[in-house]
């Protein structure tokens, strides 16, 4: 598989012998194996070719038809100049992300993302008391180009930024706001018991709120002592 050579591999090797081009033949395979795209699963071609699943996407994606042809490996190799092909490729990435958001809440898409979740492909919760609980990608909004993808922990029920700079640049709308919660609804056994452990800040062994209470008690005792002695408090 062409994991490191990227687009150049597709452009160059598809025009070479059939035996060589088999390794880089499929755009979706190249995209999902490209560095920085580890959060994505491969969307079935049957799903992409069903126009019902792509309803309204043509209004949001420039060069929509050519981008769709690129994703499904139907774009003629010499139909575009290099500059035009770069533009279509950007549109293809964007279109695939929008399709991906819809696909991963289907039965088949949930199964594929479940496998990635079990492998820890999305990373693990950085919170100490979550004990390396695996994370799930989630969008803060379903509107594209607004916010980057975040990672949701189903143990502490909080979200975190990805560690990788590449992952931070992924559009959160390519995963949507519903995906992790849909997955946990379909596979409820995945959801662990909420973490009951909480970090308690202390100073010399005393909880901070206990120290504050002690200080308030000392102030009250001091004021009462002054009253008994007839000493007025300074103004």
mmCIF file of C-alpha atoms in Angstrom:
data_model
loop_
_atom_site.group_PDB
_atom_site.id
_atom_site.type_symbol
_atom_site.label_atom_id
_atom_site.label_comp_id
_atom_site.label_asym_id
_atom_site.label_seq_id
_atom_site.Cartn_x
_atom_site.Cartn_y
_atom_site.Cartn_z
ATOM 1 C CA UNK A 1 0.000 0.000 0.000
ATOM 2 C CA UNK A 2 1.174 3.485 -0.797
ATOM 3 C CA UNK A 3 1.417 4.857 2.751
ATOM 4 C CA UNK A 4 4.277 7.299 2.301
ATOM 5 C CA UNK A 5 4.389 8.373 -1.315
ATOM 6 C CA UNK A 6 0.933 9.939 -1.385
ATOM 7 C CA UNK A 7 -0.513 11.728 -4.387
ATOM 8 C CA UNK A 8 2.621 11.514 -6.512
ATOM 9 C CA UNK A 9 2.460 7.748 -6.210
ATOM 10 C CA UNK A 10 -1.110 7.764 -7.480
ATOM 11 C CA UNK A 11 -0.345 10.083 -10.386
ATOM 12 C CA UNK A 12 2.844 8.346 -11.441
ATOM 13 C CA UNK A 13 2.124 4.694 -10.832
ATOM 14 C CA UNK A 14 -1.393 4.700 -12.254
ATOM 15 C CA UNK A 15 0.186 5.517 -15.589
ATOM 16 C CA UNK A 16 2.730 2.689 -15.270
ATOM 17 C CA UNK A 17 2.194 -1.049 -15.613
ATOM 18 C CA UNK A 18 -0.917 -2.679 -14.201
ATOM 19 C CA UNK A 19 1.078 -4.814 -11.763
ATOM 20 C CA UNK A 20 2.768 -1.767 -10.272
ATOM 21 C CA UNK A 21 -0.372 0.363 -10.109
ATOM 22 C CA UNK A 22 -2.333 -2.179 -8.061
ATOM 23 C CA UNK A 23 -0.666 -0.846 -4.917
ATOM 24 C CA UNK A 24 -1.955 2.697 -5.508
ATOM 25 C CA UNK A 25 -5.031 2.008 -7.553
ATOM 26 C CA UNK A 26 -7.724 3.150 -5.133
ATOM 27 C CA UNK A 27 -8.079 6.746 -4.000
ATOM 28 C CA UNK A 28 -9.972 5.891 -0.802
ATOM 29 C CA UNK A 29 -7.301 3.405 0.206
ATOM 30 C CA UNK A 30 -4.572 5.988 -0.370
ATOM 31 C CA UNK A 31 -6.489 8.661 1.535
ATOM 32 C CA UNK A 32 -7.166 6.566 4.631
ATOM 33 C CA UNK A 33 -3.543 5.401 4.808
ATOM 34 C CA UNK A 34 -2.095 8.886 4.334
ATOM 35 C CA UNK A 35 -0.306 10.338 7.348
ATOM 36 C CA UNK A 36 -2.680 12.427 9.418
ATOM 37 C CA UNK A 37 -5.817 10.619 8.223
ATOM 38 C CA UNK A 38 -5.705 7.810 10.774
ATOM 39 C CA UNK A 39 -9.069 8.812 12.253
ATOM 40 C CA UNK A 40 -10.906 8.104 8.985
ATOM 41 C CA UNK A 41 -12.312 4.720 8.001
ATOM 42 C CA UNK A 42 -12.755 3.589 4.408
ATOM 43 C CA UNK A 43 -16.240 4.327 3.120
ATOM 44 C CA UNK A 44 -17.695 1.510 1.021
ATOM 45 C CA UNK A 45 -17.864 2.317 -2.674
ATOM 46 C CA UNK A 46 -21.473 1.118 -2.810
ATOM 47 C CA UNK A 47 -22.368 3.785 -0.267
ATOM 48 C CA UNK A 48 -20.576 6.510 -2.220
ATOM 49 C CA UNK A 49 -22.217 5.526 -5.500
ATOM 50 C CA UNK A 50 -25.715 5.655 -4.005
ATOM 51 C CA UNK A 51 -26.728 9.213 -4.878
ATOM 52 C CA UNK A 52 -29.332 9.230 -2.097
ATOM 53 C CA UNK A 53 -26.479 9.173 0.431
ATOM 54 C CA UNK A 54 -24.967 12.279 -1.177
ATOM 55 C CA UNK A 55 -28.104 14.415 -1.120
ATOM 56 C CA UNK A 56 -27.342 18.181 -1.124
ATOM 57 C CA UNK A 57 -23.565 17.704 -1.067
ATOM 58 C CA UNK A 58 -23.238 18.943 -4.635
ATOM 59 C CA UNK A 59 -24.263 22.402 -3.413
ATOM 60 C CA UNK A 60 -21.393 22.577 -0.916
ATOM 61 C CA UNK A 61 -18.448 21.126 -2.825
ATOM 62 C CA UNK A 62 -16.635 22.888 -5.701
ATOM 63 C CA UNK A 63 -15.917 20.646 -8.705
ATOM 64 C CA UNK A 64 -18.364 18.167 -7.209
ATOM 65 C CA UNK A 65 -18.687 15.734 -10.129
ATOM 66 C CA UNK A 66 -14.963 15.594 -10.798
ATOM 67 C CA UNK A 67 -14.245 15.186 -7.089
ATOM 68 C CA UNK A 68 -16.694 12.287 -6.942
ATOM 69 C CA UNK A 69 -15.039 10.721 -9.984
ATOM 70 C CA UNK A 70 -11.644 11.033 -8.298
ATOM 71 C CA UNK A 71 -12.882 9.396 -5.086
ATOM 72 C CA UNK A 72 -14.399 6.502 -7.050
ATOM 73 C CA UNK A 73 -11.355 6.193 -9.345
ATOM 74 C CA UNK A 74 -13.319 7.169 -12.435
ATOM 75 C CA UNK A 75 -11.535 10.424 -13.258
ATOM 76 C CA UNK A 76 -9.560 10.108 -16.527
ATOM 77 C CA UNK A 77 -5.841 10.392 -15.834
ATOM 78 C CA UNK A 78 -5.138 13.029 -18.502
ATOM 79 C CA UNK A 79 -8.399 14.945 -18.325
ATOM 80 C CA UNK A 80 -6.971 17.765 -16.199
ATOM 81 C CA UNK A 81 -3.876 19.898 -15.933
ATOM 82 C CA UNK A 82 -1.778 19.631 -12.783
ATOM 83 C CA UNK A 83 -3.304 22.812 -11.382
ATOM 84 C CA UNK A 84 -6.842 21.632 -12.109
ATOM 85 C CA UNK A 85 -6.089 18.236 -10.605
ATOM 86 C CA UNK A 86 -4.845 19.885 -7.398
ATOM 87 C CA UNK A 87 -8.103 21.813 -7.146
ATOM 88 C CA UNK A 88 -10.165 18.683 -7.735
ATOM 89 C CA UNK A 89 -8.132 16.782 -5.171
ATOM 90 C CA UNK A 90 -8.849 19.421 -2.524
ATOM 91 C CA UNK A 91 -12.517 19.119 -3.364
ATOM 92 C CA UNK A 92 -12.270 15.334 -3.227
ATOM 93 C CA UNK A 93 -10.801 15.452 0.280
ATOM 94 C CA UNK A 94 -13.554 17.805 1.397
ATOM 95 C CA UNK A 95 -16.281 15.718 -0.238
ATOM 96 C CA UNK A 96 -14.935 12.515 1.272
ATOM 97 C CA UNK A 97 -14.985 14.111 4.721
ATOM 98 C CA UNK A 98 -18.638 15.087 4.340
ATOM 99 C CA UNK A 99 -19.542 11.611 3.089
ATOM 100 C CA UNK A 100 -17.554 10.091 5.945
ATOM 101 C CA UNK A 101 -19.598 11.994 8.546
ATOM 102 C CA UNK A 102 -22.767 10.416 7.165
ATOM 103 C CA UNK A 103 -21.306 6.958 6.704
ATOM 104 C CA UNK A 104 -19.948 6.457 10.227
ATOM 105 C CA UNK A 105 -23.434 6.635 11.764
ATOM 106 C CA UNK A 106 -24.661 3.782 9.530
ATOM 107 C CA UNK A 107 -24.531 0.183 10.707
ATOM 108 C CA UNK A 108 -21.501 -0.673 8.580
ATOM 109 C CA UNK A 109 -19.727 2.575 9.408
ATOM 110 C CA UNK A 110 -20.215 2.071 13.138
ATOM 111 C CA UNK A 111 -18.687 -1.405 12.862
ATOM 112 C CA UNK A 112 -15.584 -0.046 11.160
ATOM 113 C CA UNK A 113 -15.166 2.736 13.681
ATOM 114 C CA UNK A 114 -15.724 0.246 16.497
ATOM 115 C CA UNK A 115 -12.712 -1.732 15.294
ATOM 116 C CA UNK A 116 -10.591 1.425 15.290
ATOM 117 C CA UNK A 117 -11.849 2.324 18.772
ATOM 118 C CA UNK A 118 -10.899 -1.098 20.122
ATOM 119 C CA UNK A 119 -7.412 -0.759 18.636
ATOM 120 C CA UNK A 120 -6.990 2.664 20.209
ATOM 121 C CA UNK A 121 -6.523 4.348 16.835
ATOM 122 C CA UNK A 122 -7.955 7.601 18.196
ATOM 123 C CA UNK A 123 -5.667 7.743 21.202
ATOM 124 C CA UNK A 124 -6.366 7.387 24.915
ATOM 125 C CA UNK A 125 -7.672 9.765 27.534
ATOM 126 C CA UNK A 126 -4.908 11.893 29.085
ATOM 127 C CA UNK A 127 -6.808 12.112 32.385
ATOM 128 C CA UNK A 128 -4.986 10.020 34.992
ATOM 129 C CA UNK A 129 -8.102 8.572 36.617
ATOM 130 C CA UNK A 130 -9.538 7.412 33.271
ATOM 131 C CA UNK A 131 -6.753 4.798 33.140
ATOM 132 C CA UNK A 132 -5.984 5.055 29.414
ATOM 133 C CA UNK A 133 -9.607 4.769 28.311
ATOM 134 C CA UNK A 134 -9.767 4.862 24.473
ATOM 135 C CA UNK A 135 -11.119 8.019 22.847
ATOM 136 C CA UNK A 136 -13.581 8.712 20.038
ATOM 137 C CA UNK A 137 -13.462 11.581 17.498
ATOM 138 C CA UNK A 138 -16.262 14.135 17.706
ATOM 139 C CA UNK A 139 -17.138 17.472 16.183
ATOM 140 C CA UNK A 140 -18.203 20.464 18.242
ATOM 141 C CA UNK A 141 -20.409 21.540 15.329
ATOM 142 C CA UNK A 142 -21.833 19.858 12.239
ATOM 143 C CA UNK A 143 -21.048 22.941 10.148
ATOM 144 C CA UNK A 144 -17.852 22.405 8.092
ATOM 145 C CA UNK A 145 -14.805 24.670 8.385
ATOM 146 C CA UNK A 146 -15.728 25.936 11.849
ATOM 147 C CA UNK A 147 -13.915 23.817 14.434
ATOM 148 C CA UNK A 148 -11.306 21.075 14.380
ATOM 149 C CA UNK A 149 -11.995 17.539 15.532
ATOM 150 C CA UNK A 150 -11.932 16.803 19.267
ATOM 151 C CA UNK A 151 -11.580 13.529 21.160
ATOM 152 C CA UNK A 152 -14.328 12.345 23.501
ATOM 153 C CA UNK A 153 -13.753 10.128 26.529
ATOM 154 C CA UNK A 154 -16.792 8.073 27.489
ATOM 155 C CA UNK A 155 -15.457 7.535 31.021
ATOM 156 C CA UNK A 156 -15.065 11.149 32.169
ATOM 157 C CA UNK A 157 -17.451 12.419 29.450
ATOM 158 C CA UNK A 158 -15.148 15.269 28.500
ATOM 159 C CA UNK A 159 -13.381 16.260 25.274
ATOM 160 C CA UNK A 160 -9.715 16.875 24.504
ATOM 161 C CA UNK A 161 -7.579 18.252 21.709
ATOM 162 C CA UNK A 162 -5.663 15.693 19.633
ATOM 163 C CA UNK A 163 -1.969 15.527 20.445
ATOM 164 C CA UNK A 164 -0.882 15.555 16.818
ATOM 165 C CA UNK A 165 -0.778 18.826 14.909
ATOM 166 C CA UNK A 166 -1.970 16.984 11.813
ATOM 167 C CA UNK A 167 -5.010 15.656 13.629
ATOM 168 C CA UNK A 168 -5.778 19.091 15.033
ATOM 169 C CA UNK A 169 -6.211 20.318 11.456
ATOM 170 C CA UNK A 170 -8.960 17.791 10.647
ATOM 171 C CA UNK A 171 -12.418 19.335 10.308
ATOM 172 C CA UNK A 172 -14.653 18.244 13.180
ATOM 173 C CA UNK A 173 -17.662 18.187 10.829
ATOM 174 C CA UNK A 174 -16.097 15.150 9.112
ATOM 175 C CA UNK A 175 -17.127 13.184 12.224
ATOM 176 C CA UNK A 176 -20.107 15.205 13.421
ATOM 177 C CA UNK A 177 -21.547 15.833 16.849
ATOM 178 C CA UNK A 178 -23.543 12.584 17.076
ATOM 179 C CA UNK A 179 -21.083 9.839 16.165
ATOM 180 C CA UNK A 180 -19.551 8.830 19.540
ATOM 181 C CA UNK A 181 -22.902 8.901 21.295
ATOM 182 C CA UNK A 182 -24.519 6.867 18.518
ATOM 183 C CA UNK A 183 -21.745 4.284 18.816
ATOM 184 C CA UNK A 184 -22.267 3.965 22.570
ATOM 185 C CA UNK A 185 -26.020 3.650 22.069
ATOM 186 C CA UNK A 186 -25.584 0.795 19.610
ATOM 187 C CA UNK A 187 -22.826 -0.872 21.661
ATOM 188 C CA UNK A 188 -23.719 -0.021 25.285
ATOM 189 C CA UNK A 189 -21.238 -2.572 26.659
ATOM 190 C CA UNK A 190 -18.445 -0.257 25.487
ATOM 191 C CA UNK A 191 -19.343 2.451 27.967
ATOM 192 C CA UNK A 192 -17.365 2.015 31.197
ATOM 193 C CA UNK A 193 -18.603 2.948 34.619
ATOM 194 C CA UNK A 194 -18.039 6.658 35.305
ATOM 195 C CA UNK A 195 -14.799 7.386 37.095
ATOM 196 C CA UNK A 196 -15.514 8.111 40.758
ATOM 197 C CA UNK A 197 -11.952 9.101 41.466
ATOM 198 C CA UNK A 198 -11.290 12.819 41.620
ATOM 199 C CA UNK A 199 -8.096 14.661 42.244
ATOM 200 C CA UNK A 200 -8.267 16.611 45.508
ATOM 201 C CA UNK A 201 -5.776 19.493 45.815
ATOM 202 C CA UNK A 202 -3.966 19.552 49.162
ATOM 203 C CA UNK A 203 -1.418 21.694 50.979
ATOM 204 C CA UNK A 204 0.692 19.775 53.515
ATOM 205 C CA UNK A 205 -1.897 17.029 53.499
ATOM 206 C CA UNK A 206 -4.886 19.304 54.105
ATOM 207 C CA UNK A 207 -7.613 19.699 51.506
ATOM 208 C CA UNK A 208 -7.819 23.253 50.251
ATOM 209 C CA UNK A 209 -11.451 23.684 51.233
ATOM 210 C CA UNK A 210 -10.629 22.322 54.719
ATOM 211 C CA UNK A 211 -7.886 24.944 55.080
ATOM 212 C CA UNK A 212 -10.315 27.672 54.027
ATOM 213 C CA UNK A 213 -12.820 26.496 56.618
ATOM 214 C CA UNK A 214 -10.090 26.501 59.250
ATOM 215 C CA UNK A 215 -9.152 30.074 58.356
ATOM 216 C CA UNK A 216 -12.763 31.211 58.594
ATOM 217 C CA UNK A 217 -13.119 29.534 62.005
ATOM 218 C CA UNK A 218 -9.929 31.219 63.225
ATOM 219 C CA UNK A 219 -11.186 34.630 62.046
ATOM 220 C CA UNK A 220 -14.514 34.115 63.819
ATOM 221 C CA UNK A 221 -12.761 33.100 67.031
ATOM 222 C CA UNK A 222 -10.487 36.121 66.816
ATOM 223 C CA UNK A 223 -13.450 38.487 66.394
ATOM 224 C CA UNK A 224 -15.282 36.957 69.350
ATOM 225 C CA UNK A 225 -12.164 37.276 71.496
ATOM 226 C CA UNK A 226 -11.856 40.960 70.587
ATOM 227 C CA UNK A 227 -15.470 41.572 71.530
ATOM 228 C CA UNK A 228 -14.992 39.965 74.931
ATOM 229 C CA UNK A 229 -11.921 42.111 75.514
ATOM 230 C CA UNK A 230 -13.631 45.232 74.258
ATOM 231 C CA UNK A 231 -11.196 45.701 71.407
ATOM 232 C CA UNK A 232 -12.726 47.278 68.328
ATOM 233 C CA UNK A 233 -11.754 46.017 64.864
ATOM 234 C CA UNK A 234 -9.816 48.470 62.678
ATOM 235 C CA UNK A 235 -11.839 50.126 59.942
#
